[in-house]
Coordinates of C-alpha atoms in Angstrom, one line a residue:
Chain A
M16 CA 10.4 -6.6 9.4
Y17 CA 12.9 -5.8 6.5
I18 CA 11.4 -3.9 3.7
P19 CA 13.2 -4.6 0.5
T20 CA 14.4 -1.6 -1.6
Y21 CA 15.0 -1.0 -5.4
D22 CA 18.8 -1.9 -4.7
D23 CA 17.7 -5.3 -3.8
V24 CA 15.7 -5.6 -7.0
L25 CA 18.9 -4.7 -9.0
I26 CA 20.8 -7.3 -7.2
A27 CA 18.1 -9.7 -7.6
H28 CA 17.8 -9.2 -11.3
K29 CA 21.4 -9.7 -11.9
R30 CA 21.3 -12.9 -9.7
I31 CA 18.2 -14.6 -11.3
K32 CA 19.0 -13.6 -15.0
P33 CA 20.7 -16.8 -15.8
Y34 CA 17.8 -18.9 -14.7
I35 CA 14.7 -17.1 -15.8
H36 CA 13.4 -16.1 -19.2
E37 CA 12.9 -12.4 -20.0
T38 CA 9.2 -13.0 -20.9
P39 CA 7.8 -11.4 -24.1
V40 CA 5.1 -8.7 -24.0
L41 CA 2.2 -9.5 -26.5
T42 CA -0.7 -7.4 -27.7
S43 CA -4.1 -8.1 -29.2
S44 CA -5.9 -5.6 -31.5
F45 CA -9.1 -7.4 -30.7
L46 CA -8.8 -7.0 -27.0
N47 CA -7.6 -3.2 -27.4
N48 CA -10.9 -2.7 -29.5
L49 CA -12.9 -4.5 -27.0
T50 CA -11.6 -2.6 -24.1
G51 CA -10.8 0.9 -25.7
A52 CA -7.5 0.7 -23.9
E53 CA -4.0 -0.3 -25.2
L54 CA -3.0 -3.4 -23.4
F55 CA 0.5 -4.9 -23.1
F56 CA 0.4 -8.4 -21.7
K57 CA 3.7 -9.4 -19.9
C58 CA 3.6 -13.1 -20.4
E59 CA 5.0 -14.8 -17.2
N60 CA 2.9 -17.8 -18.4
L61 CA 5.8 -18.2 -20.6
Q62 CA 8.3 -18.2 -17.9
K63 CA 10.3 -21.1 -16.4
A64 CA 7.9 -23.4 -14.5
A65 CA 5.1 -21.2 -16.1
A66 CA 4.9 -18.6 -13.3
F67 CA 6.5 -15.4 -12.2
K68 CA 7.0 -17.1 -9.0
V69 CA 10.2 -18.4 -10.3
R70 CA 11.8 -15.0 -10.0
G71 CA 11.4 -14.6 -6.3
A72 CA 12.2 -18.4 -5.6
C73 CA 15.5 -18.0 -7.6
N74 CA 16.3 -15.0 -5.8
A75 CA 15.9 -16.7 -2.4
V76 CA 17.9 -19.8 -3.4
F77 CA 20.6 -18.1 -5.3
G78 CA 20.9 -15.5 -2.5
L79 CA 21.9 -18.3 0.1
T80 CA 25.6 -18.7 1.1
D81 CA 27.0 -22.1 0.3
E82 CA 26.7 -23.0 4.0
Q83 CA 23.1 -22.2 4.1
A84 CA 22.4 -23.8 0.6
K85 CA 23.8 -27.2 2.0
L86 CA 20.8 -27.4 4.3
G87 CA 18.4 -26.8 1.4
V88 CA 15.1 -24.8 1.2
A89 CA 11.8 -25.8 2.3
T90 CA 8.1 -24.3 1.8
H91 CA 4.5 -25.0 2.1
S92 CA 2.5 -24.4 -1.0
S93 CA 0.3 -26.6 -3.4
G94 CA 0.8 -24.1 -6.2
N95 CA 3.1 -22.4 -8.4
H96 CA 5.4 -21.4 -5.7
A97 CA 6.0 -25.1 -5.1
L98 CA 6.9 -25.6 -8.6
S99 CA 9.1 -22.7 -8.6
L100 CA 11.1 -23.2 -5.6
S101 CA 11.7 -26.8 -6.7
Y102 CA 12.8 -25.6 -10.0
A103 CA 15.2 -23.0 -8.4
A104 CA 16.6 -25.7 -6.0
G105 CA 17.2 -27.8 -8.7
Q106 CA 19.1 -25.2 -10.7
R107 CA 21.4 -24.8 -7.7
G108 CA 21.5 -28.5 -7.1
I109 CA 20.2 -28.4 -3.3
D110 CA 17.6 -30.0 -1.6
V111 CA 13.9 -28.7 -1.5
T112 CA 11.1 -30.0 0.7
V113 CA 7.5 -29.0 -0.1
V114 CA 4.8 -29.6 2.5
M115 CA 1.6 -30.1 0.5
P116 CA -2.0 -31.2 1.7
S117 CA -2.6 -34.9 0.8
T118 CA -5.6 -33.8 -1.2
A119 CA -3.4 -31.7 -3.6
P120 CA -3.8 -32.8 -7.3
Q121 CA -1.6 -35.5 -8.5
A122 CA -0.5 -33.4 -11.5
K123 CA 0.9 -30.6 -9.0
K124 CA 2.7 -33.3 -7.0
D125 CA 4.2 -34.8 -10.3
A126 CA 5.4 -31.6 -11.4
V127 CA 7.3 -30.8 -8.0
I128 CA 8.8 -34.3 -8.2
G129 CA 9.7 -33.8 -11.9
Y130 CA 11.7 -30.6 -10.8
G131 CA 13.4 -32.9 -8.1
G132 CA 11.4 -31.7 -5.0
V133 CA 10.6 -33.9 -2.1
I134 CA 6.9 -33.8 -1.0
V135 CA 5.8 -34.2 2.6
E136 CA 2.2 -34.6 2.9
C137 CA -0.1 -32.9 5.7
E138 CA -3.8 -32.9 6.3
P139 CA -5.6 -30.1 4.4
S140 CA -5.7 -28.0 7.4
T141 CA -3.7 -24.9 8.6
S142 CA -2.8 -26.6 11.9
S143 CA -1.6 -29.8 10.3
R144 CA 0.4 -28.0 7.7
E145 CA 2.2 -25.8 10.4
A146 CA 2.9 -28.8 12.5
V147 CA 4.4 -30.8 9.6
F148 CA 6.3 -27.8 8.3
S149 CA 7.9 -27.0 11.7
E150 CA 9.0 -30.6 12.0
V151 CA 10.5 -30.5 8.5
V152 CA 12.4 -27.3 9.2
A153 CA 13.5 -28.6 12.5
K154 CA 14.8 -31.7 11.1
S155 CA 16.7 -30.4 8.2
G156 CA 17.5 -26.8 9.1
A157 CA 16.3 -26.0 5.6
D158 CA 15.8 -22.2 4.8
F159 CA 12.0 -21.3 4.7
V160 CA 11.0 -19.4 1.6
H161 CA 7.7 -18.1 2.2
P162 CA 5.5 -17.8 -1.0
Y163 CA 5.2 -14.0 -0.7
N164 CA 5.8 -12.6 2.9
D165 CA 9.6 -12.6 2.3
P166 CA 11.6 -9.6 1.2
R167 CA 13.9 -11.8 -1.1
V168 CA 10.7 -13.3 -2.8
I169 CA 9.1 -9.7 -3.2
A170 CA 12.5 -8.2 -4.7
G171 CA 12.6 -11.3 -7.0
Q172 CA 8.9 -10.6 -8.2
A173 CA 9.8 -6.9 -8.6
T174 CA 12.2 -7.7 -11.7
C175 CA 9.0 -8.5 -13.7
S176 CA 7.8 -4.8 -13.8
K177 CA 11.4 -3.8 -14.1
E178 CA 11.5 -5.8 -17.5
L179 CA 8.4 -4.4 -18.5
M180 CA 9.4 -0.8 -18.1
D181 CA 12.3 -1.6 -20.5
Q182 CA 10.0 -3.3 -22.9
V183 CA 7.0 -0.7 -23.2
C184 CA 7.2 3.0 -22.7
G185 CA 4.5 5.4 -21.7
L186 CA 2.4 3.1 -19.7
D187 CA -0.2 4.9 -17.6
I188 CA -1.5 2.1 -15.5
V189 CA 0.0 -1.6 -14.5
I190 CA -2.5 -4.3 -13.2
A191 CA -1.8 -7.6 -11.6
P192 CA -4.0 -10.1 -9.6
I193 CA -3.7 -10.0 -5.9
G194 CA -3.8 -13.1 -3.6
G195 CA -1.1 -12.8 -1.0
G196 CA 0.3 -9.8 -2.7
G197 CA 3.8 -10.9 -3.7
M198 CA 3.6 -9.8 -7.3
I199 CA 1.7 -6.7 -6.4
S200 CA 4.3 -5.7 -3.9
G201 CA 7.0 -6.3 -6.3
T202 CA 5.3 -4.1 -8.7
C203 CA 5.0 -1.4 -6.2
L204 CA 8.6 -1.6 -5.3
T205 CA 9.7 -1.1 -8.8
L206 CA 7.1 1.4 -10.0
S207 CA 7.3 3.6 -7.0
T208 CA 11.1 3.8 -7.3
I209 CA 11.5 4.3 -11.2
A210 CA 7.9 5.2 -12.5
P211 CA 6.0 6.7 -9.6
H212 CA 3.4 8.5 -12.0
I213 CA 2.1 4.8 -13.2
Q214 CA -1.1 3.9 -11.3
I215 CA -1.0 0.5 -9.8
Y216 CA -4.3 -1.6 -9.8
A217 CA -4.7 -5.0 -8.3
A218 CA -7.4 -7.5 -9.4
E219 CA -9.1 -10.0 -7.2
P220 CA -12.0 -12.5 -7.5
V221 CA -15.2 -11.5 -5.8
N222 CA -15.2 -14.8 -4.2
A223 CA -11.8 -14.2 -2.4
D224 CA -11.9 -10.4 -2.0
D225 CA -10.3 -10.1 1.4
A226 CA -7.5 -7.8 0.0
A227 CA -10.2 -5.4 -1.5
R228 CA -11.9 -5.4 1.9
S229 CA -8.7 -4.9 3.6
F230 CA -7.8 -2.1 1.4
K231 CA -11.2 -0.3 2.2
V232 CA -11.1 -0.8 6.0
G233 CA -7.3 -0.2 6.4
Y234 CA -6.3 -3.2 8.2
I235 CA -5.6 -6.8 7.0
I236 CA -8.7 -9.1 6.8
A237 CA -7.8 -12.7 6.2
D238 CA -10.6 -15.0 5.1
D239 CA -10.2 -18.7 6.0
A240 CA -11.0 -20.7 3.1
P241 CA -12.2 -18.8 0.1
N242 CA -13.5 -20.7 -2.9
T243 CA -12.6 -19.5 -6.5
V244 CA -11.5 -20.8 -9.8
A245 CA -8.6 -18.5 -9.5
D246 CA -6.8 -21.0 -7.2
G247 CA -3.6 -18.8 -7.0
L248 CA -5.5 -16.0 -5.2
K249 CA -7.1 -17.7 -2.2
V250 CA -4.3 -16.6 0.3
P251 CA -4.5 -13.6 2.4
L252 CA -2.2 -10.5 2.8
K253 CA 0.6 -10.6 5.2
E254 CA 2.4 -7.8 7.0
L255 CA 5.1 -7.2 4.3
T256 CA 2.8 -7.3 1.3
W257 CA 0.2 -5.2 3.2
H258 CA 2.8 -2.5 3.6
F259 CA 3.2 -2.0 -0.2
V260 CA -0.5 -2.5 -1.0
R261 CA -1.6 0.1 1.5
N262 CA 1.1 2.5 0.3
H263 CA 1.2 2.2 -3.3
V264 CA -2.0 0.7 -4.7
T265 CA -4.5 2.9 -6.4
D266 CA -7.6 0.5 -6.0
I267 CA -8.4 -3.1 -5.9
L268 CA -11.0 -4.2 -8.3
T269 CA -12.9 -7.5 -8.3
A270 CA -14.6 -9.8 -10.9
T271 CA -17.0 -12.7 -10.5
E272 CA -16.3 -16.4 -11.3
D273 CA -18.1 -16.1 -14.7
E274 CA -16.2 -12.9 -15.6
I275 CA -12.9 -14.5 -14.8
I276 CA -13.6 -17.6 -16.9
N277 CA -14.8 -15.5 -19.8
A278 CA -11.8 -13.3 -19.7
M279 CA -9.5 -16.5 -19.6
K280 CA -11.3 -18.0 -22.5
L281 CA -11.0 -14.7 -24.5
V282 CA -7.1 -14.8 -24.0
W283 CA -6.9 -18.4 -25.0
L284 CA -9.1 -17.8 -28.2
R285 CA -7.8 -14.4 -29.2
M286 CA -4.2 -14.4 -28.0
K287 CA -3.4 -18.3 -28.4
L288 CA -2.0 -18.2 -24.9
V289 CA -2.7 -20.9 -22.1
I290 CA -3.1 -18.7 -19.0
E291 CA -4.5 -19.8 -15.7
P292 CA -7.5 -18.4 -14.2
S293 CA -5.8 -16.2 -11.7
S294 CA -4.0 -14.6 -14.6
A295 CA -7.4 -13.7 -16.1
V296 CA -8.7 -11.7 -13.3
S297 CA -7.0 -8.5 -14.4
L298 CA -8.5 -8.5 -17.8
A299 CA -11.8 -9.4 -16.4
T300 CA -11.8 -6.1 -14.2
I301 CA -10.7 -4.1 -17.1
I302 CA -13.6 -5.2 -19.2
K303 CA -15.8 -4.6 -16.2
N304 CA -14.5 -1.0 -15.6
P305 CA -13.9 0.8 -19.0
E306 CA -14.4 4.1 -17.3
I307 CA -10.9 3.6 -15.6
F308 CA -8.9 2.0 -18.5
K309 CA -10.3 3.7 -21.7
G310 CA -7.7 5.3 -23.7
K311 CA -5.0 4.2 -21.3
R312 CA -1.7 2.3 -22.0
V313 CA -2.1 -0.6 -19.6
G314 CA 0.5 -3.3 -18.5
I315 CA -1.1 -6.5 -17.5
I316 CA 0.9 -9.1 -15.7
I317 CA 0.0 -12.5 -16.9
T318 CA 1.0 -14.5 -13.8
G319 CA 1.0 -18.0 -14.9
G320 CA -0.1 -20.8 -17.2
N321 CA -0.4 -24.0 -14.9
V322 CA -3.9 -25.4 -15.6
D323 CA -5.3 -28.8 -15.9
L324 CA -5.8 -29.4 -19.6
D325 CA -8.2 -32.3 -19.2
K326 CA -10.6 -30.1 -17.0
L327 CA -11.2 -26.6 -18.2
P328 CA -13.4 -24.3 -16.4
W329 CA -15.5 -23.2 -19.3
M330 CA -16.3 -26.9 -20.0
S331 CA -18.2 -27.3 -16.6
Q332 CA -20.3 -23.9 -16.9
Chain B
M3 CA 3.7 -21.2 -64.4
Y4 CA 5.7 -18.2 -62.8
I5 CA 8.1 -19.5 -60.0
P6 CA 8.6 -16.8 -57.5
T7 CA 12.0 -15.8 -56.7
Y8 CA 13.8 -14.4 -53.5
D9 CA 13.4 -10.8 -54.9
D10 CA 9.6 -11.5 -54.6
V11 CA 10.2 -12.5 -51.1
L12 CA 12.1 -9.1 -50.3
I13 CA 9.3 -7.2 -51.9
A14 CA 6.6 -9.3 -50.1
H15 CA 8.3 -8.6 -46.7
K16 CA 8.4 -4.9 -47.2
R17 CA 4.8 -4.8 -48.5
I18 CA 3.3 -6.9 -45.6
K19 CA 5.4 -5.7 -42.7
P20 CA 2.6 -2.9 -41.4
Y21 CA -0.1 -5.7 -41.4
I22 CA 1.8 -8.8 -39.7
H23 CA 3.4 -9.5 -36.4
E24 CA 7.1 -10.4 -36.6
T25 CA 6.3 -13.5 -34.3
P26 CA 8.4 -14.6 -31.4
V27 CA 10.7 -17.6 -31.4
L28 CA 10.2 -19.6 -28.2
T29 CA 12.1 -22.5 -26.7
S30 CA 11.4 -25.2 -24.2
S31 CA 14.0 -27.0 -22.1
F32 CA 11.8 -29.7 -21.4
L33 CA 11.2 -30.4 -25.0
N34 CA 15.0 -30.1 -25.7
N35 CA 15.6 -32.6 -23.2
L36 CA 12.8 -34.9 -24.4
T37 CA 14.1 -34.8 -28.2
G38 CA 17.7 -34.4 -27.6
A39 CA 17.7 -31.5 -30.1
E40 CA 17.8 -27.8 -29.7
L41 CA 14.3 -26.7 -30.8
F42 CA 13.3 -23.2 -31.8
F43 CA 9.6 -22.6 -32.3
K44 CA 8.4 -19.9 -34.6
C45 CA 5.3 -19.1 -33.4
E46 CA 2.9 -18.2 -36.2
N47 CA -0.1 -19.1 -33.9
L48 CA 0.8 -15.6 -32.4
Q49 CA 0.4 -14.1 -35.9
K50 CA -2.6 -12.0 -36.9
A51 CA -5.5 -14.1 -37.6
A52 CA -3.6 -16.8 -35.7
A53 CA -2.0 -18.3 -38.9
F54 CA 1.0 -17.8 -41.1
K55 CA -1.5 -17.6 -44.0
V56 CA -1.8 -13.9 -43.3
R57 CA 1.6 -13.4 -44.8
G58 CA 0.7 -14.8 -48.2
A59 CA -2.8 -13.3 -48.2
C60 CA -1.4 -9.7 -47.3
N61 CA 1.1 -10.1 -50.0
A62 CA -1.6 -10.9 -52.7
V63 CA -3.9 -8.1 -51.6
F64 CA -1.5 -5.4 -51.1
G65 CA 0.2 -6.3 -54.5
L66 CA -3.1 -5.5 -56.4
T67 CA -3.2 -2.2 -58.5
D68 CA -6.0 0.1 -57.3
E69 CA -8.0 -0.7 -60.2
Q70 CA -7.7 -4.6 -59.4
A71 CA -8.4 -3.9 -55.7
K72 CA -11.8 -2.2 -56.5
L73 CA -13.0 -5.6 -57.7
G74 CA -12.1 -7.3 -54.6
V75 CA -10.6 -10.7 -53.9
A76 CA -12.2 -14.1 -53.7
T77 CA -11.2 -17.7 -52.6
H78 CA -12.5 -21.0 -51.5
S79 CA -11.4 -22.3 -48.2
S80 CA -12.9 -23.2 -44.9
G81 CA -9.7 -22.9 -43.0
N82 CA -7.1 -20.4 -41.9
H83 CA -6.7 -19.0 -45.6
A84 CA -10.5 -17.9 -45.4
L85 CA -9.7 -16.0 -42.2
S86 CA -6.4 -14.5 -43.5
L87 CA -7.7 -13.4 -46.7
S88 CA -10.6 -11.7 -44.9
Y89 CA -8.2 -10.0 -42.5
A90 CA -6.0 -8.7 -45.3
A91 CA -8.9 -7.5 -47.4
G92 CA -10.2 -5.7 -44.3
Q93 CA -7.0 -4.0 -43.8
R94 CA -7.0 -2.7 -47.3
G95 CA -10.7 -2.0 -47.2
I96 CA -11.7 -3.9 -50.3
D97 CA -14.4 -6.5 -50.8
V98 CA -13.5 -10.4 -50.1
T99 CA -15.9 -13.3 -50.9
V100 CA -15.2 -16.7 -49.5
V101 CA -16.9 -19.9 -51.0
M102 CA -17.4 -22.3 -48.0
P103 CA -19.2 -25.6 -47.7
S104 CA -22.4 -25.2 -46.0
T105 CA -21.1 -27.7 -43.5
A106 CA -18.2 -25.7 -42.4
P107 CA -18.2 -24.9 -38.6
Q108 CA -20.2 -21.9 -37.6
A109 CA -17.1 -20.7 -35.6
K110 CA -15.1 -20.5 -38.8
K111 CA -17.9 -18.7 -40.6
D112 CA -18.1 -16.3 -37.7
A113 CA -14.5 -15.5 -37.8
V114 CA -14.6 -14.7 -41.6
I115 CA -17.6 -12.5 -41.1
G116 CA -15.9 -10.8 -38.0
Y117 CA -13.0 -9.8 -40.3
G118 CA -15.5 -8.2 -42.8
G119 CA -15.8 -11.4 -45.4
V120 CA -18.8 -12.4 -47.2
I121 CA -19.6 -16.0 -47.3
V122 CA -21.1 -17.7 -50.2
E123 CA -22.1 -21.2 -49.5
C124 CA -21.6 -24.3 -51.5
E125 CA -22.3 -27.9 -51.3
P126 CA -19.4 -30.0 -49.7
S127 CA -18.2 -31.4 -52.9
T128 CA -15.4 -30.3 -55.3
S129 CA -17.9 -29.9 -58.3
S130 CA -20.3 -27.8 -56.4
R131 CA -17.4 -25.5 -54.9
E132 CA -16.0 -25.1 -58.4
A133 CA -19.2 -24.2 -59.9
V134 CA -20.1 -21.8 -57.2
F135 CA -16.7 -20.2 -57.2
S136 CA -16.6 -19.6 -60.8
E137 CA -20.0 -17.9 -60.6
V138 CA -18.7 -15.7 -57.9
V139 CA -15.7 -14.6 -60.0
A140 CA -17.5 -14.2 -63.2
K141 CA -19.9 -12.0 -61.5
S142 CA -17.5 -9.8 -59.4
G143 CA -14.4 -9.9 -61.5
A144 CA -12.7 -10.5 -58.0
D145 CA -8.9 -11.6 -58.0
F146 CA -8.7 -15.2 -57.1
V147 CA -6.2 -15.8 -54.3
H148 CA -5.5 -19.5 -54.2
P149 CA -4.7 -20.7 -50.7
Y150 CA -1.3 -22.1 -51.8
N151 CA -0.7 -22.7 -55.5
D152 CA -0.1 -19.0 -56.3
P153 CA 3.4 -17.2 -56.4
R154 CA 2.3 -14.3 -54.5
V155 CA 1.0 -16.5 -51.8
I156 CA 4.3 -18.5 -51.6
A157 CA 6.4 -15.4 -51.6
G158 CA 4.5 -14.2 -48.6
Q159 CA 4.8 -17.4 -46.6
A160 CA 8.5 -17.3 -47.6
T161 CA 9.0 -14.3 -45.2
C162 CA 8.4 -16.5 -42.2
S163 CA 11.6 -18.3 -42.5
K164 CA 13.3 -15.1 -43.6
E165 CA 12.4 -13.8 -40.2
L166 CA 13.5 -17.1 -38.6
M167 CA 16.9 -16.6 -40.1
D168 CA 17.4 -13.2 -38.6
Q169 CA 16.2 -14.5 -35.1
V170 CA 18.2 -17.7 -34.8
C171 CA 21.6 -18.5 -36.0
G172 CA 23.3 -21.9 -36.8
L173 CA 20.1 -23.9 -37.6
D174 CA 20.8 -27.3 -39.0
I175 CA 17.2 -28.2 -40.0
V176 CA 13.9 -26.4 -40.6
I177 CA 10.7 -28.4 -40.2
A178 CA 7.1 -27.5 -41.1
P179 CA 3.8 -29.4 -41.8
I180 CA 2.8 -30.0 -45.3
G181 CA -0.7 -29.9 -46.8
G182 CA -1.1 -28.0 -50.0
G183 CA 2.6 -27.1 -49.5
G184 CA 2.5 -23.4 -49.3
M185 CA 4.6 -23.0 -46.2
I186 CA 7.0 -25.6 -47.3
S187 CA 7.4 -23.9 -50.7
G188 CA 8.1 -20.6 -49.1
T189 CA 10.6 -22.1 -46.7
C190 CA 12.3 -23.7 -49.6
L191 CA 12.4 -20.4 -51.6
T192 CA 14.0 -18.6 -48.7
L193 CA 16.3 -21.3 -47.5
S194 CA 17.6 -22.4 -50.9
T195 CA 18.6 -19.0 -51.6
I196 CA 20.1 -17.5 -48.3
A197 CA 20.7 -20.6 -46.2
P198 CA 21.2 -23.7 -48.7
H199 CA 23.1 -25.7 -46.1
I200 CA 19.9 -26.0 -43.9
Q201 CA 17.9 -29.1 -44.5
I202 CA 14.2 -28.8 -44.9
Y203 CA 11.8 -31.6 -43.6
A204 CA 8.1 -31.6 -44.2
A205 CA 5.7 -33.3 -41.6
E206 CA 2.5 -34.9 -42.5
P207 CA -0.3 -37.0 -40.8
V208 CA -0.2 -40.7 -41.8
N209 CA -4.0 -40.2 -42.5
A210 CA -3.3 -37.7 -45.2
D211 CA 0.1 -38.6 -46.5
D212 CA -0.5 -37.9 -50.1
A213 CA 2.6 -35.6 -50.1
A214 CA 4.9 -38.2 -48.6
R215 CA 3.6 -40.7 -51.2
S216 CA 4.2 -38.2 -54.0
F217 CA 7.8 -37.5 -52.9
K218 CA 8.6 -41.1 -52.9
V219 CA 7.1 -41.9 -56.5
G220 CA 8.1 -38.5 -58.1
Y221 CA 4.7 -37.2 -59.3
I222 CA 1.7 -35.6 -57.5
I223 CA -0.6 -38.0 -55.8
A224 CA -3.7 -36.3 -54.7
D225 CA -6.1 -38.2 -52.2
D226 CA -9.8 -37.2 -52.4
A227 CA -11.0 -36.8 -48.8
P228 CA -8.4 -37.8 -46.2
N229 CA -9.6 -37.7 -42.7
T230 CA -7.3 -36.3 -40.0
V231 CA -7.4 -34.2 -36.8
A232 CA -4.8 -32.0 -38.5
D233 CA -7.5 -30.3 -40.7
G234 CA -5.2 -27.9 -42.3
L235 CA -3.4 -30.6 -44.0
K236 CA -6.0 -32.4 -46.0
V237 CA -5.4 -30.7 -49.3
P238 CA -3.1 -32.0 -52.0
L239 CA 0.1 -30.5 -53.6
K240 CA -0.3 -28.5 -56.8
E241 CA 2.1 -27.9 -59.6
L242 CA 3.7 -24.8 -58.1
T243 CA 4.3 -26.2 -54.6
W244 CA 5.3 -29.7 -56.0
H245 CA 8.2 -27.7 -57.8
F246 CA 9.6 -26.6 -54.6
V247 CA 8.9 -29.9 -52.7
R248 CA 10.6 -31.9 -55.3
N249 CA 13.6 -29.7 -55.7
H250 CA 14.5 -28.8 -52.1
V251 CA 12.9 -31.0 -49.4
T252 CA 15.1 -33.7 -47.9
D253 CA 12.2 -35.9 -46.8
I254 CA 8.7 -35.9 -45.7
L255 CA 8.0 -37.6 -42.3
T256 CA 4.6 -38.8 -41.1
A257 CA 2.8 -39.1 -37.6
T258 CA -0.3 -40.9 -36.6
E259 CA -3.3 -39.2 -35.2
D260 CA -2.3 -40.2 -31.5
E261 CA 1.3 -39.0 -32.0
I262 CA 0.0 -35.6 -33.2
I263 CA -2.5 -35.0 -30.6
N264 CA 0.1 -36.2 -27.9
A265 CA 2.7 -33.6 -29.4
M266 CA -0.2 -30.9 -29.5
K267 CA -0.8 -31.5 -25.9
L268 CA 2.7 -31.4 -24.9
V269 CA 3.0 -28.0 -26.5
W270 CA 0.0 -26.6 -24.7
L271 CA 1.2 -28.2 -21.5
R272 CA 4.9 -27.3 -21.5
M273 CA 5.0 -24.1 -23.6
K274 CA 1.6 -22.7 -22.7
L275 CA 0.8 -22.0 -26.3
V276 CA -2.6 -22.9 -28.0
I277 CA -1.7 -24.4 -31.2
E278 CA -3.8 -26.3 -33.7
P279 CA -3.2 -30.0 -34.5
S280 CA -1.7 -29.3 -38.0
S281 CA 1.1 -27.2 -36.0
A282 CA 2.0 -30.3 -33.9
V283 CA 2.7 -32.6 -36.7
S284 CA 6.3 -31.4 -36.9
L285 CA 7.0 -31.9 -33.2
A286 CA 5.3 -35.4 -33.4
T287 CA 7.8 -36.4 -36.2
I288 CA 10.7 -35.2 -34.3
I289 CA 9.8 -37.2 -31.3
K290 CA 9.5 -40.3 -33.6
N291 CA 12.6 -40.0 -35.5
P292 CA 15.4 -39.1 -33.0
E293 CA 18.1 -40.3 -35.0
I294 CA 17.5 -37.5 -37.6
F295 CA 17.1 -34.6 -35.0
K296 CA 19.3 -35.5 -32.1
G297 CA 22.1 -33.0 -31.5
K298 CA 20.8 -30.6 -34.2
R299 CA 19.5 -27.1 -33.9
V300 CA 16.0 -27.3 -35.3
G301 CA 13.5 -24.5 -36.5
I302 CA 9.8 -25.7 -36.1
I303 CA 7.2 -23.6 -37.9
I304 CA 4.2 -23.5 -35.7
T305 CA 1.7 -22.7 -38.3
G306 CA -1.5 -21.6 -36.3
G307 CA -3.6 -21.5 -33.4
N308 CA -7.2 -21.8 -34.6
V309 CA -8.9 -24.7 -32.5
D310 CA -12.2 -25.1 -31.0
L311 CA -11.7 -24.6 -27.4
D312 CA -15.0 -26.4 -26.5
K313 CA -13.9 -29.7 -28.2
L314 CA -10.3 -30.6 -27.6
P315 CA -8.9 -33.6 -29.3
W316 CA -7.3 -35.1 -26.2
M317 CA -10.8 -35.0 -24.6
S318 CA -12.4 -37.4 -27.1
Q319 CA -9.5 -39.9 -26.9

């Protein structure tokens, strides 16, 4: 298992800069008053493809040799990694195949196709997904870019907090949501190297709290099919992300579905930003745990903004 | 009638800087591809109180002498000017009274109260509004800050395109929605002074096209109660804003309700920004009139982001 270093992050940042936005950091005096903290929102919802995942995807795609690139890239994902890898491959002009369950929302399929990706459908089960994916890779020889358990991807995600460090000084805490742990691992990689005094918190839905339970017991617990509105956070930790979480995260906090939806709506209402439920989990845990955050300068990674605008979660509450 | 000058704009900008955001300019390659233009969105939805109106309101409030300020300020508005004046008065710690029709949405009333404003209700008619407002001003001696037909307000709004000129170079066109004409007048004031080669377009709903008709015939036409989803654009031009529109605007373009709602949803979907319908009229007219905008660098003033998140216009389509 290759563990990426900060040198990999520096190389990644130089490599991906032409293809990503340096996303703005926004603030809200309303939310500062509400939480008693000074909050700095790093807006990856305003990133290309509306997700931080573009960073890792671009680092993987543009790190390939021309020989490798000819064979294309492939992944399995029905979320932001699928869009992001399709965007990155499109920028390089290479093939990309995404294995997606046939049950994935049409909007997600359309978005992948819009970026030039090819979708191969599988049944909505792990066994079908793995079988179909193996076949795709065997046939094309495409490079497999895992959504998070990949050193290239983690080094790419790490450029987000590298930018944040240049944009905001004197942070006490950085918090990001945790699913598979790609963003948190990148955050750990950057901060443990260039700002080791900053505490790193992860935020997770109560309904998909396998990382929080893993953190407590000291080994990876992987739930099979958790159900949460924060659909980007359903996947389990893997060995590479577990390495970073175990060594560098201060704590993993959790929030209920209602707390997540309320925090999401607050950001839409007060900051005028379209963020997806996964992005709201951090703020939900900050509101819930004032004793940790009060009086602190807190960086919050807003991870993405891909939501179905015709079906907002507070409307079905 | 005092016509504000660019010197007033420079003074206004210095005066209001501590109380406003320098809002970011965002871009979207999707919307560039769609329109064939290079679009630069000046995001006043990310402004304090989520509206450019804070600029004019702060300039009026902070321009008062201490003697005047003691008597407070007052206005009639059920929209962003009400919020913005309440915000500005709160920042200076002075009284603000807003005359609002009893039928105004509770959310708007709550927002004014949240900023420390006092609401006096009137019947939803011009005669009642004027009678109640006269009474308020006679009793308190408060300074009347008109939503747009006020040189202090126009000089304040003019700081928006002043910032835009520092943020983006080489613009060919700037476009903003037109209701009473405060933002357009401010834009005319700034650009006619420091960048007279830039064309200024205004955008208006077909359903409330009194400014477009005024522009054609050469005198002010004021409709009584137009009905449009772009609720910030229902008010008519007044003599001061007419002065700027008549002298400096290239043309006023119009868009239908469906075109406005579609453009609004596109911005939410592609730029991840919560914008109100009034803000979307400019993009709607750009999509509708490619022959004007194709190949041009276009600044678009996104005027505000105050919408009812429980009742989005595309959901009732």
